[in-house]
Coordinates of C-alpha atoms (C1' of nucleotides) in Angstrom, one line a residue:
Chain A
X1 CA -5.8 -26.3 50.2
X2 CA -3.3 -28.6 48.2
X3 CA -5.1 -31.2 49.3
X4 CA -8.7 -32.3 49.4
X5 CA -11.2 -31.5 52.2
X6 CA -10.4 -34.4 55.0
X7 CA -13.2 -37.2 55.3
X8 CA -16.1 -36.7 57.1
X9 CA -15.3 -32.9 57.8
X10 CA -18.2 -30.9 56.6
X11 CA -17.5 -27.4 56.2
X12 CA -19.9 -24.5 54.9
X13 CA -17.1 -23.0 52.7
X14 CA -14.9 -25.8 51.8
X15 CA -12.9 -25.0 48.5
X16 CA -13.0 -28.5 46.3
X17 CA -12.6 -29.0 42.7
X18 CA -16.0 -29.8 41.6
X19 CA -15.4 -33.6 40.0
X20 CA -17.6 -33.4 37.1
X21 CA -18.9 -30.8 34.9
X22 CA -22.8 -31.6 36.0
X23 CA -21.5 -31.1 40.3
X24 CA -20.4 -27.7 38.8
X25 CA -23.5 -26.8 37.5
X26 CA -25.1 -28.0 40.7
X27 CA -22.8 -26.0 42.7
X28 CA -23.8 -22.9 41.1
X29 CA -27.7 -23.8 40.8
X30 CA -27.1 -24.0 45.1
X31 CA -25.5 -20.8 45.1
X32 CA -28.4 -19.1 43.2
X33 CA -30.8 -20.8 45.7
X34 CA -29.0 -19.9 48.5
X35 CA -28.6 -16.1 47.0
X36 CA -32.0 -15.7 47.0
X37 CA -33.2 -17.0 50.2
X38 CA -30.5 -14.8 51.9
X39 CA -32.2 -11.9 50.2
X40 CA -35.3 -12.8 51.0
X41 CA -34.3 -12.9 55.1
X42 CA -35.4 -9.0 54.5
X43 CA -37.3 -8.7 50.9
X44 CA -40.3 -9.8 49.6
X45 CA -40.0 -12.3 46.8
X46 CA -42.3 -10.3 44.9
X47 CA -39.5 -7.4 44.7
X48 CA -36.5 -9.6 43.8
X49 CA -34.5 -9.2 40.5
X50 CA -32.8 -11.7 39.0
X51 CA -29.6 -9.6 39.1
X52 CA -29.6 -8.7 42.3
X53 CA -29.6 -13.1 43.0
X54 CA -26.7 -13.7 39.7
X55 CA -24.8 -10.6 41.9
X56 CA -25.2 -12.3 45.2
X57 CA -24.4 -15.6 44.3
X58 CA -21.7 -14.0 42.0
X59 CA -21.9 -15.5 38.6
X60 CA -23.2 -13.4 35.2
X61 CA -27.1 -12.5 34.8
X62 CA -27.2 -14.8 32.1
X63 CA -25.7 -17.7 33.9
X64 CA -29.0 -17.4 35.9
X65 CA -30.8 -19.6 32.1
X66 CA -28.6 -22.2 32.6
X67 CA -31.0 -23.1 35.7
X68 CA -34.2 -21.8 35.7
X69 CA -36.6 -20.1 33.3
X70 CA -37.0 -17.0 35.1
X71 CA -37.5 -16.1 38.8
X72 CA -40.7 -17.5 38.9
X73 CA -39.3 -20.9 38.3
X74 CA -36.7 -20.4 41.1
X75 CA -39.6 -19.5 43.6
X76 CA -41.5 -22.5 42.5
X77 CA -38.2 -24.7 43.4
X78 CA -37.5 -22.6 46.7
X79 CA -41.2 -23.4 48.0
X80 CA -40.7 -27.2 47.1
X81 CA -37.5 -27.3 49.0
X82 CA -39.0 -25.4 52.2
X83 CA -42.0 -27.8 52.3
X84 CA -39.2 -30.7 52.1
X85 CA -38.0 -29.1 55.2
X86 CA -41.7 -28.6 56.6
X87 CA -42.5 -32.3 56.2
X88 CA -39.3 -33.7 57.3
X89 CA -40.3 -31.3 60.5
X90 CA -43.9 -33.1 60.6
X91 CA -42.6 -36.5 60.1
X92 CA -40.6 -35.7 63.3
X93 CA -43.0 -34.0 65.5
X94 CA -45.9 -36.9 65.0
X95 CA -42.9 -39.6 66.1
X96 CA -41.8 -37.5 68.8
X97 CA -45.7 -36.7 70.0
X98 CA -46.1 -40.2 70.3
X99 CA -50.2 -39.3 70.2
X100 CA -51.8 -42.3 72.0
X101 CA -54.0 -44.1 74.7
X102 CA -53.0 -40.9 77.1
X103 CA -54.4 -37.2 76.3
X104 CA -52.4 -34.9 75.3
X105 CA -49.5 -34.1 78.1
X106 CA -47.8 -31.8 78.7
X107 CA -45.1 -33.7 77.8
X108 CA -46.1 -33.9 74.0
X109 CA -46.8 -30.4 73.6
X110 CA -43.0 -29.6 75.1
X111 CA -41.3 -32.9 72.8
X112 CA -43.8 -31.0 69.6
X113 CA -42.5 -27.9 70.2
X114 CA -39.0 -28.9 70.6
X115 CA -39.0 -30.4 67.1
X116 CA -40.4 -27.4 65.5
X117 CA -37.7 -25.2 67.3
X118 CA -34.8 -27.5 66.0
X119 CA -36.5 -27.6 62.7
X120 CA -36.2 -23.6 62.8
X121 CA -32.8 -23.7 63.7
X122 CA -32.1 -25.8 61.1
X123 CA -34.0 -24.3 57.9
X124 CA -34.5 -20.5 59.0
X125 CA -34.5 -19.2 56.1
X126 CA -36.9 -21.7 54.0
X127 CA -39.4 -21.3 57.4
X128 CA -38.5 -17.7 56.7
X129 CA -39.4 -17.8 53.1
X130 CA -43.1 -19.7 53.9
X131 CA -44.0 -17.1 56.6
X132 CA -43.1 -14.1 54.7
X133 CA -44.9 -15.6 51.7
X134 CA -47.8 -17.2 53.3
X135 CA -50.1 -13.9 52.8
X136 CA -47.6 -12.1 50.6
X137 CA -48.0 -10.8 47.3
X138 CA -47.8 -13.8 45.0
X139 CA -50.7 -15.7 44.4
X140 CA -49.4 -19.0 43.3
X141 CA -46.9 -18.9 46.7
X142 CA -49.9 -18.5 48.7
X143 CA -52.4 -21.3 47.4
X144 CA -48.8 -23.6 47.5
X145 CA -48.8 -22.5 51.0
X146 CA -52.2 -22.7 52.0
X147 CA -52.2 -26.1 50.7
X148 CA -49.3 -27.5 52.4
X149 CA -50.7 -26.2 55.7
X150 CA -53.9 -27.4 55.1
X151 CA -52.7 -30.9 54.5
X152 CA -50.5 -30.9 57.7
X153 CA -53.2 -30.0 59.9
X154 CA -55.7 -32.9 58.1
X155 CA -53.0 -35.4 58.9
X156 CA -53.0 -34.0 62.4
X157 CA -56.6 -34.3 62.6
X158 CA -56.1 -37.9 61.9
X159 CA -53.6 -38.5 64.3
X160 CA -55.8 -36.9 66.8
X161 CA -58.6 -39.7 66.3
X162 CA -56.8 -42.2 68.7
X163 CA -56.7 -39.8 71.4
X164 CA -59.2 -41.0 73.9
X165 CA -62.1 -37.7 73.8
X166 CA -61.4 -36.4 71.2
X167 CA -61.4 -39.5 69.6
X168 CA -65.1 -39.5 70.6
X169 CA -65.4 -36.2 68.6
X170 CA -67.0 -35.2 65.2
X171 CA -64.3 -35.4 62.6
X172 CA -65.3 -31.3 61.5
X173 CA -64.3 -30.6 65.7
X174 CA -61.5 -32.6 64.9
X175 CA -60.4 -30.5 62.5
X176 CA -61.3 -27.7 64.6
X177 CA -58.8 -28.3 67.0
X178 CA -55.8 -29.5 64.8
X179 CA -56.4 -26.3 63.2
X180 CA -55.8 -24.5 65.6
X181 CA -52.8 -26.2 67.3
X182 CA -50.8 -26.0 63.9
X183 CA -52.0 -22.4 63.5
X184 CA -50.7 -22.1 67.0
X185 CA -47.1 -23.2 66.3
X186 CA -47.7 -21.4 62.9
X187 CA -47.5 -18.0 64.7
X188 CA -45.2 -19.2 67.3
X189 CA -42.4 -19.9 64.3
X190 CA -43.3 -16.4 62.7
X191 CA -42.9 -14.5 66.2
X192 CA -39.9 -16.2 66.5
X193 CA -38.0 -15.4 63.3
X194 CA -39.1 -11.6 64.1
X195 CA -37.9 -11.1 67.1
X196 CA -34.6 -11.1 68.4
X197 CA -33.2 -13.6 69.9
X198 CA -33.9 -12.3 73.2
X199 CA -37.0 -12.6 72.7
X200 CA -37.5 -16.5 71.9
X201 CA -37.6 -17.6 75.7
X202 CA -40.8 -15.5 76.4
X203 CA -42.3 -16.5 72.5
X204 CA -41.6 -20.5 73.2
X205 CA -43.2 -19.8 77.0
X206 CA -46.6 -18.8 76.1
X207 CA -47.1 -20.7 73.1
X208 CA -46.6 -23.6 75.3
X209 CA -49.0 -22.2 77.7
X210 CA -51.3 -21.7 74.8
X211 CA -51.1 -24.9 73.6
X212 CA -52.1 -26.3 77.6
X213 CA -54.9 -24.2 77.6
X214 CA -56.1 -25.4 74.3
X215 CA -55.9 -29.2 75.4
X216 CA -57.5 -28.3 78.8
X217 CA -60.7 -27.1 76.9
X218 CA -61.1 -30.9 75.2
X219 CA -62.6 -32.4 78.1
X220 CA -65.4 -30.0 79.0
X221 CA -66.0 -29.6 74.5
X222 CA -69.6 -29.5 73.8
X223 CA -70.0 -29.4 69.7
X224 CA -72.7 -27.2 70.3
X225 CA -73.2 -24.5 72.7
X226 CA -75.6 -24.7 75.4
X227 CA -79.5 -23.5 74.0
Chain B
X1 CA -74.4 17.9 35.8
X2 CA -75.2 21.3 35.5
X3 CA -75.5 21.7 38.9
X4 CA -74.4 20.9 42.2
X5 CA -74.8 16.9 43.5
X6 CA -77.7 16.9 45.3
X7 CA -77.5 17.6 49.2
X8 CA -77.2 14.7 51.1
X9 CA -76.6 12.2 48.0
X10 CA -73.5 10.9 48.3
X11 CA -72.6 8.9 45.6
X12 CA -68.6 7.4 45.3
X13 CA -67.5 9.2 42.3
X14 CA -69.9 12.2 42.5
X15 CA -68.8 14.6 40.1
X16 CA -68.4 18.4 41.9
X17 CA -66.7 20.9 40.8
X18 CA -64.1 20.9 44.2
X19 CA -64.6 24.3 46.2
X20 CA -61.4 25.7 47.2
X21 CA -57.7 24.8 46.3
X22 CA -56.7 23.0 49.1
X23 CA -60.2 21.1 48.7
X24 CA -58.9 19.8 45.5
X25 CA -55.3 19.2 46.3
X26 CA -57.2 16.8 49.4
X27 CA -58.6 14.9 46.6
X28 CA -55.6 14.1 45.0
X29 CA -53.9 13.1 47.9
X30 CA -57.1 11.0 48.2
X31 CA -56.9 9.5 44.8
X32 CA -52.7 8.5 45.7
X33 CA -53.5 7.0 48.7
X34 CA -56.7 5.1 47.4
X35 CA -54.4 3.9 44.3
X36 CA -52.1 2.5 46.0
X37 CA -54.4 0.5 48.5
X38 CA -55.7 -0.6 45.7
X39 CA -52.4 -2.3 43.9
X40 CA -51.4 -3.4 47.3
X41 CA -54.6 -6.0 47.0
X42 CA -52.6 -8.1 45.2
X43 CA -48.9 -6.8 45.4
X44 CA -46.5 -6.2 48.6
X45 CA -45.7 -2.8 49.4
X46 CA -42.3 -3.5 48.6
X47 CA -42.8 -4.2 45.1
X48 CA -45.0 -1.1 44.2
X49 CA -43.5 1.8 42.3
X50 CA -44.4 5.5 42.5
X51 CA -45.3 5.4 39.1
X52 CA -47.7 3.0 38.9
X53 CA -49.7 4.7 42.5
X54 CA -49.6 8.0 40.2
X55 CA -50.5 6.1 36.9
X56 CA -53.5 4.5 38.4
X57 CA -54.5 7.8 40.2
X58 CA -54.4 9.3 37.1
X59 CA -52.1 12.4 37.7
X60 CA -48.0 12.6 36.7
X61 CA -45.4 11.0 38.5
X62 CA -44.5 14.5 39.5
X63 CA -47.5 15.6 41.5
X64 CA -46.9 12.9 43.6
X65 CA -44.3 15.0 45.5
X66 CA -46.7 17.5 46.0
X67 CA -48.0 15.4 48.4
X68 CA -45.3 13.2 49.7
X69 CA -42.1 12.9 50.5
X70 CA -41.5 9.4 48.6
X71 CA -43.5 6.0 48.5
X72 CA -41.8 5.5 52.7
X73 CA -43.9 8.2 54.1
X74 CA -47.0 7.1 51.7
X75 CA -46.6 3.8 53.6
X76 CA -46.5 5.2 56.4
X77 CA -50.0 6.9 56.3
X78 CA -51.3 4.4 54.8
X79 CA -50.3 2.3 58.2
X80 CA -51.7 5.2 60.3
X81 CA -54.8 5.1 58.4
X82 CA -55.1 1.0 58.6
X83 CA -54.5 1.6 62.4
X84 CA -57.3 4.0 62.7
X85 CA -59.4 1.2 61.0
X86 CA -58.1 -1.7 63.4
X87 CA -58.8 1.2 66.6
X88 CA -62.2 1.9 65.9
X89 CA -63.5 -1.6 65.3
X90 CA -61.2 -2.6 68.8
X91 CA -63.5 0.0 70.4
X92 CA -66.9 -1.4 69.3
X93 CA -65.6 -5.0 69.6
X94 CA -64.9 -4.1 73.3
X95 CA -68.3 -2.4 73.7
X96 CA -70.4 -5.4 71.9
X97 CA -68.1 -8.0 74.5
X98 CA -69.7 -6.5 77.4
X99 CA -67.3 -8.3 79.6
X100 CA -68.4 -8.1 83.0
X101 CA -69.6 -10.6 85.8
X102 CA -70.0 -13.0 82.9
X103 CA -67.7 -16.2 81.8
X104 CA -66.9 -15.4 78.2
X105 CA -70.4 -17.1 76.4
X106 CA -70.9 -17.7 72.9
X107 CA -72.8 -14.6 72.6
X108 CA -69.7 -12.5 73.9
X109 CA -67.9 -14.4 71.3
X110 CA -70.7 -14.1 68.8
X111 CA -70.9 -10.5 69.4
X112 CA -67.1 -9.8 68.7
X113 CA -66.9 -11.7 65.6
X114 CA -69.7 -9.9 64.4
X115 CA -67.8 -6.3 65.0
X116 CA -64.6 -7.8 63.0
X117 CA -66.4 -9.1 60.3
X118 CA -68.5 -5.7 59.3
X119 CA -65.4 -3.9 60.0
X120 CA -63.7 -6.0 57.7
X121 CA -66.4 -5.3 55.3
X122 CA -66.0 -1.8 55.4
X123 CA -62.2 -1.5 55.7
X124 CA -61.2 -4.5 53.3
X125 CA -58.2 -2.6 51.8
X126 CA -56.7 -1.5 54.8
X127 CA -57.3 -5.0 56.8
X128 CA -55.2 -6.8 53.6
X129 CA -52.6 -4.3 54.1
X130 CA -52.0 -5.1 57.3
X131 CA -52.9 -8.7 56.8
X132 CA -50.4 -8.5 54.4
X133 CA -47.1 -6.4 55.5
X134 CA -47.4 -8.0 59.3
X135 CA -45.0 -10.1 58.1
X136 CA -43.6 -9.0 54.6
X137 CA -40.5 -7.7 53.6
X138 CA -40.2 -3.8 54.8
X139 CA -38.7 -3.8 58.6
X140 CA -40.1 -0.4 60.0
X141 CA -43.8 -1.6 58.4
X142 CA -44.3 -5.2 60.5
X143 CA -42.5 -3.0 63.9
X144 CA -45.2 -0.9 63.8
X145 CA -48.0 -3.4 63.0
X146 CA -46.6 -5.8 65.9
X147 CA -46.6 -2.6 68.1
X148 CA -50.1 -2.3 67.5
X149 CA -51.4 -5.9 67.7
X150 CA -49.8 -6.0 70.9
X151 CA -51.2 -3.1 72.2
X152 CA -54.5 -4.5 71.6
X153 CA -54.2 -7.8 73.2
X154 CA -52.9 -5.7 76.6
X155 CA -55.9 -3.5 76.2
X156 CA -58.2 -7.2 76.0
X157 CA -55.8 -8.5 78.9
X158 CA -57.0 -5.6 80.9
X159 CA -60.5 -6.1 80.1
X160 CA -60.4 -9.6 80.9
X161 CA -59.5 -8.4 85.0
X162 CA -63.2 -8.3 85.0
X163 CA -64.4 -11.6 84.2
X164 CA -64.7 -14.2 87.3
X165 CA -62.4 -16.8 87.2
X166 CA -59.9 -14.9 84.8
X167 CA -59.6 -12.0 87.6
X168 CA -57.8 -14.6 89.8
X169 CA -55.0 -15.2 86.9
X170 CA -51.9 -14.0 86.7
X171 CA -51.1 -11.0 84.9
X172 CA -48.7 -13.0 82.4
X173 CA -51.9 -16.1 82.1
X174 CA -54.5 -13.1 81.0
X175 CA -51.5 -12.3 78.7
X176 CA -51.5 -15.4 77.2
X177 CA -55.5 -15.7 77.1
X178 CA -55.8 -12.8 75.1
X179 CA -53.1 -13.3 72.8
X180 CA -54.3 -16.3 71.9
X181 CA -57.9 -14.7 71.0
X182 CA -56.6 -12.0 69.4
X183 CA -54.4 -14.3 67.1
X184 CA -57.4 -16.6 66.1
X185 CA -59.3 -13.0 65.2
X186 CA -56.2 -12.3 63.2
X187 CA -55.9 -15.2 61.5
X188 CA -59.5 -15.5 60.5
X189 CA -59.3 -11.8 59.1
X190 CA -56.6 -13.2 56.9
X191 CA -57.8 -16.2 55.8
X192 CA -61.1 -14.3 54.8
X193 CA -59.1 -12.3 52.7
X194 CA -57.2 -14.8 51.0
X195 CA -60.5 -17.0 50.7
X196 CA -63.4 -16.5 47.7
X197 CA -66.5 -15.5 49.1
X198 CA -67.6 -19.3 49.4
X199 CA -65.0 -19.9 52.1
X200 CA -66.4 -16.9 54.3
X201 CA -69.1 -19.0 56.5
X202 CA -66.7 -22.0 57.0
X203 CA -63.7 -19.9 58.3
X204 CA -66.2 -18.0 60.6
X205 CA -68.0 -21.2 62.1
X206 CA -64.1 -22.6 62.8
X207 CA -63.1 -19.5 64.3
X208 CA -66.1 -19.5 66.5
X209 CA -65.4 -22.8 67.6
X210 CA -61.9 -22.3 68.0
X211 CA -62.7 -19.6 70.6
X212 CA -65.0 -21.4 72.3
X213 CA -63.0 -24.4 73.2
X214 CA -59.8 -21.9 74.5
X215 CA -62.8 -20.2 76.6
X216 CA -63.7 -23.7 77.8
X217 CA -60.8 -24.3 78.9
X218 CA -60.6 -21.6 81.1
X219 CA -62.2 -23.2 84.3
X220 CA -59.9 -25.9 84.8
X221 CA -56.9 -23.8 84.0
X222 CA -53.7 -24.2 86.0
X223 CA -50.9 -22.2 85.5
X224 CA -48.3 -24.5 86.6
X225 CA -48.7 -28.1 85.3
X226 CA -49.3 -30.8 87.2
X227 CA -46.0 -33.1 88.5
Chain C
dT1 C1' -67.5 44.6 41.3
dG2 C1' -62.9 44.9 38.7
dT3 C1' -58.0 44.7 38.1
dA4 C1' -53.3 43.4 38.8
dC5 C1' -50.3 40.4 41.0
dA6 C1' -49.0 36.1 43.9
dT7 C1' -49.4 31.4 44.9
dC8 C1' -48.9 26.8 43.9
dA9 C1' -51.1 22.0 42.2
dG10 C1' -50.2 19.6 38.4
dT11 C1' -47.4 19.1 33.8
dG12 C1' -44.0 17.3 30.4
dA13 C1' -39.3 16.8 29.0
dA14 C1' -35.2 15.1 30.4
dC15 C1' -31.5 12.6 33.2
dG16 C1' -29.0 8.5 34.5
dC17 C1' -29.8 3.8 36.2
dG18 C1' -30.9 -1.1 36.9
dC19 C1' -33.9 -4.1 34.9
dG20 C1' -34.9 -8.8 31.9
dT21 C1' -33.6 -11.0 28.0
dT22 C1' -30.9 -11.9 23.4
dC23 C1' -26.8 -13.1 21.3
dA24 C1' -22.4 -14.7 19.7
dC25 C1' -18.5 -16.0 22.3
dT26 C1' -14.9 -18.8 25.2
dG27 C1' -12.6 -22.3 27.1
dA28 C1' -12.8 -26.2 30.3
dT29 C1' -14.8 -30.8 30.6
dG30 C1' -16.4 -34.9 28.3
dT31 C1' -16.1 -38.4 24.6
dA32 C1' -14.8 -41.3 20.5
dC33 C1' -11.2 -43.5 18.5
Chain D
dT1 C1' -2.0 -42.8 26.9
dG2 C1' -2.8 -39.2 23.1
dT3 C1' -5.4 -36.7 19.8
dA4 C1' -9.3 -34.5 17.6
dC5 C1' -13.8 -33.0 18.1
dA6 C1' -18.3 -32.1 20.7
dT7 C1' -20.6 -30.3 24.5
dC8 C1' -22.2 -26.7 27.3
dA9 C1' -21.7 -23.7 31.8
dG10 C1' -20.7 -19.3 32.2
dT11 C1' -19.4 -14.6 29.9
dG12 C1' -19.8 -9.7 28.3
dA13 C1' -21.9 -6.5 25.2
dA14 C1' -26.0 -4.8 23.7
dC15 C1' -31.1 -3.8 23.4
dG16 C1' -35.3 -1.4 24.8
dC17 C1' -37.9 -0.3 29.0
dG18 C1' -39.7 1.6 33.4
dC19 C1' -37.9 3.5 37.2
dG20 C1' -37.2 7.9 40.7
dT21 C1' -36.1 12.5 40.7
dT22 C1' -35.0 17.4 38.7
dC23 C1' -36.4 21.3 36.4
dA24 C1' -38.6 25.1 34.3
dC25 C1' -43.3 25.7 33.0
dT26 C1' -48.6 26.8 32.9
dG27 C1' -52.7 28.3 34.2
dA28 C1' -56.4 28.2 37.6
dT29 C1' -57.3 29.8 42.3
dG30 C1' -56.5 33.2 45.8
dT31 C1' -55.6 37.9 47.5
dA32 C1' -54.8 43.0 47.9
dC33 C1' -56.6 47.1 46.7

DNA sequence: TGTACATCAGTGAACGCGCGTTCACTGATGTAC
DNA sequence: TGTACATCAGTGAACGCGCGTTCACTGATGTAC
């Protein structure tokens, strides 16, 4: 305590004079942040108060205008940070897919979904915050949402073009199937942050199977149905 | 207006002077209940006051305890009501399948989507609900909506015994087959509802697709992976 | 059918409470010289 | 380095408001005779 935190040591709650009035101020614009995703881990944005977050993160309700304008603000700047989290996820997942001259393996789908599960480990609470919000009550959350998910999927789409069938495909089947992988590991990440963690063996198994039995389909694809 | 509505008119806000006592408390209840699916179109449940169900139901706060205990046990009806929605579309959905000596064909797959979408039609409020609180922030709300969702896709994994190939699977690979159809019905309902009217025939033509490549891929399903 | 009494769905006033937002303030940090 | 002043993150009191819940009530409906 006398002294400062030791080099390189990174802990959670380590007590350190803030250097400079403006670190201050970013310490307690963190804590606010961090106050209201930890309510949010069992609340709906839509029924947060802004004292109930100043009380959490334990400074004065009006502290909270030093930061932001209102709550609506801080959700704005809570989904920025959890799509920063959801790219950084998708920039990892598309180098770790390695989508190619082969179809997709087995081997991709287990490296994909092994990404997404660090990812989860990692941000829970911002991956929290998108699935609670993703058909909750806000409107503006849910376009933001939509969006983002939207635009993952149409990169996915693209990636998809260099696999050998479905590189033969129609770009709208393309989309078709992208689709539904991400909404696949969508659902997977919801089931996951719902259940216990007893249960993520058995969630993780079948989406995995899922995802086989998607890419088994590709082959046999006919655009349109038999007369 | 002088007299009694016409037999066998029935018109939404018909205008009768109600019978009996208990006839008109029924309506009232009616009115709560109907009130608050109505602010939960665009609000969670979690953010709703009893207040505002009473205001827009146009009686005082206090006859709302005539009725019920708090806005918990409104919820709670409301959930038993949204499930009696969900269990009489399941049954017609599984009566228009008609799975039987069949592979799953698009007009199986047709048939079903056409069952979801008139229910949807005719249930909207309760289908948002659930859409909506599957995942949102009151515990005891997205239990009982889970409990449900999975007692539907074991009901479909039953079903699916029936159909050729399928009836060789495993119990856990039928599982996973009609969890995965059930989620892509799921998550077209929401989308729908989160969509203008404009996005209605897109979502529908993707989800039709969707399910007709995971059928596809049935036949050359193997449960273990090859190497 | 008529009368006298019981029931009870819905009312309106009142309560204490947490809310969002304002305001003038304090005192540590930053800056100019 | 030391001093005098400016900045500004965070405070605490105060406001008016909507909240959930209580209470004694009213008056229409129901029932007993």
């Amino acid at each position: 305590m006398s002294r400062r935190t030791a080099v390189g040591v990174k802990t959670r709650s380590a007590v350190r004079r803030p250097a400079s009035r403006s670190e201050s101020k970013e310490l307690t614009r963190r804590s606010l942040l961090h106050a209201a995703l930890t309510l949010l881990s069992e609340r709906a944005f839509d029924s947060l108060s802004l004292r109930e977050v100043t009380r959490e993160a334990g400074v004065s309700p009006t502290a909270f205008y030093r930061h932001f304008d209102g709550m609506e603000e801080l959700g704005q700047v809570l989904v920025e940070e959890s799509f920063g989290s959801l790219r950084s996820m998708v920039r990892d997942a598309r180098a770790e897919a390695g989508l190619g001259d082969d179809a997709i393996g087995e081997d991709a789908i287990r490296r994909t979904l092994a990404v997404v599960l660090a990812h989860l480990h990692d941000h829970t609470a911002h991956f929290r915050f998108i699935a609670r919000e993703r058909y909750g009550g806000v409107h503006r959350l849910r376009r933001a949402i939509h969006r983002e998910l939207q635009l993952f999927a149409e990169e996915l789409a693209v990636d998809l073009a260099v696999v050998p069938i479905v590189g033969q495909w129609s770009a709208d089947d393309r989309r078709m199937l992208s689709g539904l992988l991400v909404e696949t590991m969508v659902h997977m990440v919801a089931e996951l942050l719902d259940a216990g963690a007893d249960g993520e063996e058995g969630i993780t198994r079948q989406t995995e199977k899922r995802m086989r039995l998607i890419t088994t389909g590709v082959p046999s694809w006919r655009s349109v149905g038999p007369g």
